Amino acid sequence: MVKKAVHSIAERDVSVLQAFGVRMEFTRGDMLKVCPKFVTSLAGFSPKQTTTINKDSVLQAARQAYAREYDEEITETADFGSYEVKGNKVEFEVFNPEDRAYDKVTVTVGADGNATGASVEFIGK
């Protein structure tokens, strides 16, 4: 059972596991560090291996997630200028001038460098 769960998580770029009331997020690199003997299919993958990030794909995913949270007009005026790469995630600190608020948009990047998902989190005013 554990081996099946580990393989299921390792097949994805990012997986979420809910256990004992705690939500844990795992990446391929995490699985290779924690359970290398169960993840033989990914033996050639190095957690330190960096992919070239497709900035257009990442920015498009960030803007789409922001537009779902707000609307197109607010998205057009929002400033996506500041970002930081953290492993297989790109975090944008977005300023919304209409509400005078900051949001964090997190984009998950796949092994091919393209965006695989995005989420928006309110930071504050």
mmCIF file of C-alpha atoms in Angstrom:
data_model
loop_
_atom_site.group_PDB
_atom_site.id
_atom_site.type_symbol
_atom_site.label_atom_id
_atom_site.label_comp_id
_atom_site.label_asym_id
_atom_site.label_seq_id
_atom_site.Cartn_x
_atom_site.Cartn_y
_atom_site.Cartn_z
ATOM 1 C CA MET A 1 0.000 0.000 0.000
ATOM 2 C CA VAL A 2 2.778 2.461 0.920
ATOM 3 C CA LYS A 3 4.706 1.595 -2.238
ATOM 4 C CA LYS A 4 1.610 2.246 -4.375
ATOM 5 C CA ALA A 5 1.046 5.631 -2.697
ATOM 6 C CA VAL A 6 4.700 6.615 -3.135
ATOM 7 C CA HIS A 7 4.597 5.740 -6.845
ATOM 8 C CA SER A 8 1.347 7.671 -7.266
ATOM 9 C CA ILE A 9 2.917 10.772 -5.708
ATOM 10 C CA ALA A 10 6.194 10.348 -7.603
ATOM 11 C CA GLU A 11 4.413 10.191 -10.970
ATOM 12 C CA ARG A 12 3.167 13.761 -10.537
ATOM 13 C CA ASP A 13 5.174 16.959 -10.384
ATOM 14 C CA VAL A 14 3.315 18.027 -7.228
ATOM 15 C CA SER A 15 1.021 15.968 -4.973
ATOM 16 C CA VAL A 16 -0.913 16.800 -1.827
ATOM 17 C CA LEU A 17 -1.425 14.318 1.000
ATOM 18 C CA GLN A 18 -3.869 14.930 3.859
ATOM 19 C CA ALA A 19 -2.996 12.949 7.003
ATOM 20 C CA PHE A 20 -3.777 13.467 10.680
ATOM 21 C CA GLY A 21 -5.352 16.852 9.971
ATOM 22 C CA VAL A 22 -2.225 18.163 8.251
ATOM 23 C CA ARG A 23 -1.960 18.962 4.558
ATOM 24 C CA MET A 24 1.443 18.050 3.112
ATOM 25 C CA GLU A 25 2.681 18.900 -0.367
ATOM 26 C CA PHE A 26 5.267 16.703 -2.060
ATOM 27 C CA THR A 27 7.246 17.161 -5.248
ATOM 28 C CA ARG A 28 9.174 14.610 -7.297
ATOM 29 C CA GLY A 29 12.394 15.835 -5.722
ATOM 30 C CA ASP A 30 10.961 15.329 -2.227
ATOM 31 C CA MET A 31 9.985 11.769 -3.043
ATOM 32 C CA LEU A 32 13.465 10.992 -4.350
ATOM 33 C CA LYS A 33 15.012 12.307 -1.139
ATOM 34 C CA VAL A 34 12.568 10.581 1.217
ATOM 35 C CA CYS A 35 11.803 7.285 -0.546
ATOM 36 C CA PRO A 36 14.507 6.572 -3.153
ATOM 37 C CA LYS A 37 14.222 2.790 -2.901
ATOM 38 C CA PHE A 38 10.502 2.875 -3.809
ATOM 39 C CA VAL A 39 10.923 5.263 -6.725
ATOM 40 C CA THR A 40 13.109 3.238 -9.057
ATOM 41 C CA SER A 41 11.321 4.583 -12.138
ATOM 42 C CA LEU A 42 12.734 8.051 -11.387
ATOM 43 C CA ALA A 43 16.281 6.984 -10.562
ATOM 44 C CA GLY A 44 17.761 9.136 -13.338
ATOM 45 C CA PHE A 45 16.056 12.298 -12.102
ATOM 46 C CA SER A 46 18.063 14.551 -9.818
ATOM 47 C CA PRO A 47 16.163 16.828 -7.395
ATOM 48 C CA LYS A 48 18.766 19.513 -8.097
ATOM 49 C CA GLN A 49 18.195 19.186 -11.838
ATOM 50 C CA THR A 50 16.863 22.493 -13.061
ATOM 51 C CA THR A 51 14.564 22.911 -15.996
ATOM 52 C CA THR A 52 14.318 26.013 -18.081
ATOM 53 C CA ILE A 53 11.133 27.767 -17.067
ATOM 54 C CA ASN A 54 8.837 28.848 -19.872
ATOM 55 C CA LYS A 55 8.171 32.361 -18.581
ATOM 56 C CA ASP A 56 5.325 32.978 -21.058
ATOM 57 C CA SER A 57 3.491 29.836 -19.902
ATOM 58 C CA VAL A 58 4.035 30.692 -16.230
ATOM 59 C CA LEU A 59 2.873 34.306 -16.608
ATOM 60 C CA GLN A 60 -0.166 33.206 -18.624
ATOM 61 C CA ALA A 61 -1.143 30.689 -15.912
ATOM 62 C CA ALA A 62 -0.662 33.346 -13.212
ATOM 63 C CA ARG A 63 -2.848 35.838 -15.080
ATOM 64 C CA GLN A 64 -5.550 33.207 -15.737
ATOM 65 C CA ALA A 65 -5.674 32.222 -12.051
ATOM 66 C CA TYR A 66 -5.855 35.900 -11.064
ATOM 67 C CA ALA A 67 -8.652 36.538 -13.584
ATOM 68 C CA ARG A 68 -10.634 33.605 -12.119
ATOM 69 C CA GLU A 69 -10.241 35.110 -8.647
ATOM 70 C CA TYR A 70 -11.078 38.688 -9.689
ATOM 71 C CA ASP A 71 -11.935 39.734 -13.265
ATOM 72 C CA GLU A 72 -10.224 40.661 -16.540
ATOM 73 C CA GLU A 73 -10.231 44.419 -15.865
ATOM 74 C CA ILE A 74 -8.521 44.063 -12.478
ATOM 75 C CA THR A 75 -6.090 41.530 -13.963
ATOM 76 C CA GLU A 76 -5.103 44.010 -16.681
ATOM 77 C CA THR A 77 -4.203 46.684 -14.105
ATOM 78 C CA ALA A 78 -2.469 44.297 -11.672
ATOM 79 C CA ASP A 79 1.339 44.398 -11.463
ATOM 80 C CA PHE A 80 2.946 40.951 -11.947
ATOM 81 C CA GLY A 81 6.484 42.381 -12.012
ATOM 82 C CA SER A 82 7.920 40.790 -8.875
ATOM 83 C CA TYR A 83 8.469 37.013 -8.812
ATOM 84 C CA GLU A 84 10.692 34.421 -7.162
ATOM 85 C CA VAL A 85 11.534 30.881 -8.286
ATOM 86 C CA LYS A 86 11.317 28.327 -5.456
ATOM 87 C CA GLY A 87 12.093 24.831 -6.734
ATOM 88 C CA ASN A 88 9.326 23.840 -9.120
ATOM 89 C CA LYS A 89 7.184 26.847 -8.175
ATOM 90 C CA VAL A 90 7.190 30.466 -9.249
ATOM 91 C CA GLU A 91 5.680 32.924 -6.761
ATOM 92 C CA PHE A 92 4.455 36.313 -7.939
ATOM 93 C CA GLU A 93 3.767 39.126 -5.509
ATOM 94 C CA VAL A 94 0.969 40.936 -7.312
ATOM 95 C CA PHE A 95 -0.185 44.463 -6.507
ATOM 96 C CA ASN A 96 -3.838 45.195 -7.213
ATOM 97 C CA PRO A 97 -4.078 49.018 -7.523
ATOM 98 C CA GLU A 98 -7.885 49.058 -7.570
ATOM 99 C CA ASP A 99 -8.153 47.444 -4.114
ATOM 100 C CA ARG A 100 -4.697 48.595 -2.967
ATOM 101 C CA ALA A 101 -3.979 45.025 -1.953
ATOM 102 C CA TYR A 102 -1.266 42.426 -2.443
ATOM 103 C CA ASP A 103 -1.804 38.831 -3.495
ATOM 104 C CA LYS A 104 0.556 35.898 -3.874
ATOM 105 C CA VAL A 105 0.090 33.902 -7.063
ATOM 106 C CA THR A 106 1.875 30.547 -6.984
ATOM 107 C CA VAL A 107 2.439 28.734 -10.281
ATOM 108 C CA THR A 108 3.586 25.115 -10.298
ATOM 109 C CA VAL A 109 6.046 24.278 -13.082
ATOM 110 C CA GLY A 110 6.283 20.829 -14.656
ATOM 111 C CA ALA A 111 9.405 18.954 -15.719
ATOM 112 C CA ASP A 112 9.082 20.444 -19.220
ATOM 113 C CA GLY A 113 9.224 24.004 -17.836
ATOM 114 C CA ASN A 114 5.559 24.788 -18.548
ATOM 115 C CA ALA A 115 2.970 25.768 -15.963
ATOM 116 C CA THR A 116 0.865 22.907 -14.580
ATOM 117 C CA GLY A 117 -1.325 24.852 -12.156
ATOM 118 C CA ALA A 118 -1.743 28.124 -10.293
ATOM 119 C CA SER A 119 -3.370 29.452 -7.138
ATOM 120 C CA VAL A 120 -4.032 32.901 -5.660
ATOM 121 C CA GLU A 121 -3.654 33.811 -1.987
ATOM 122 C CA PHE A 122 -4.541 37.186 -0.455
ATOM 123 C CA ILE A 123 -1.577 38.703 1.418
ATOM 124 C CA GLY A 124 -3.000 41.992 2.675
ATOM 125 C CA LYS A 125 -3.454 45.704 2.108
#
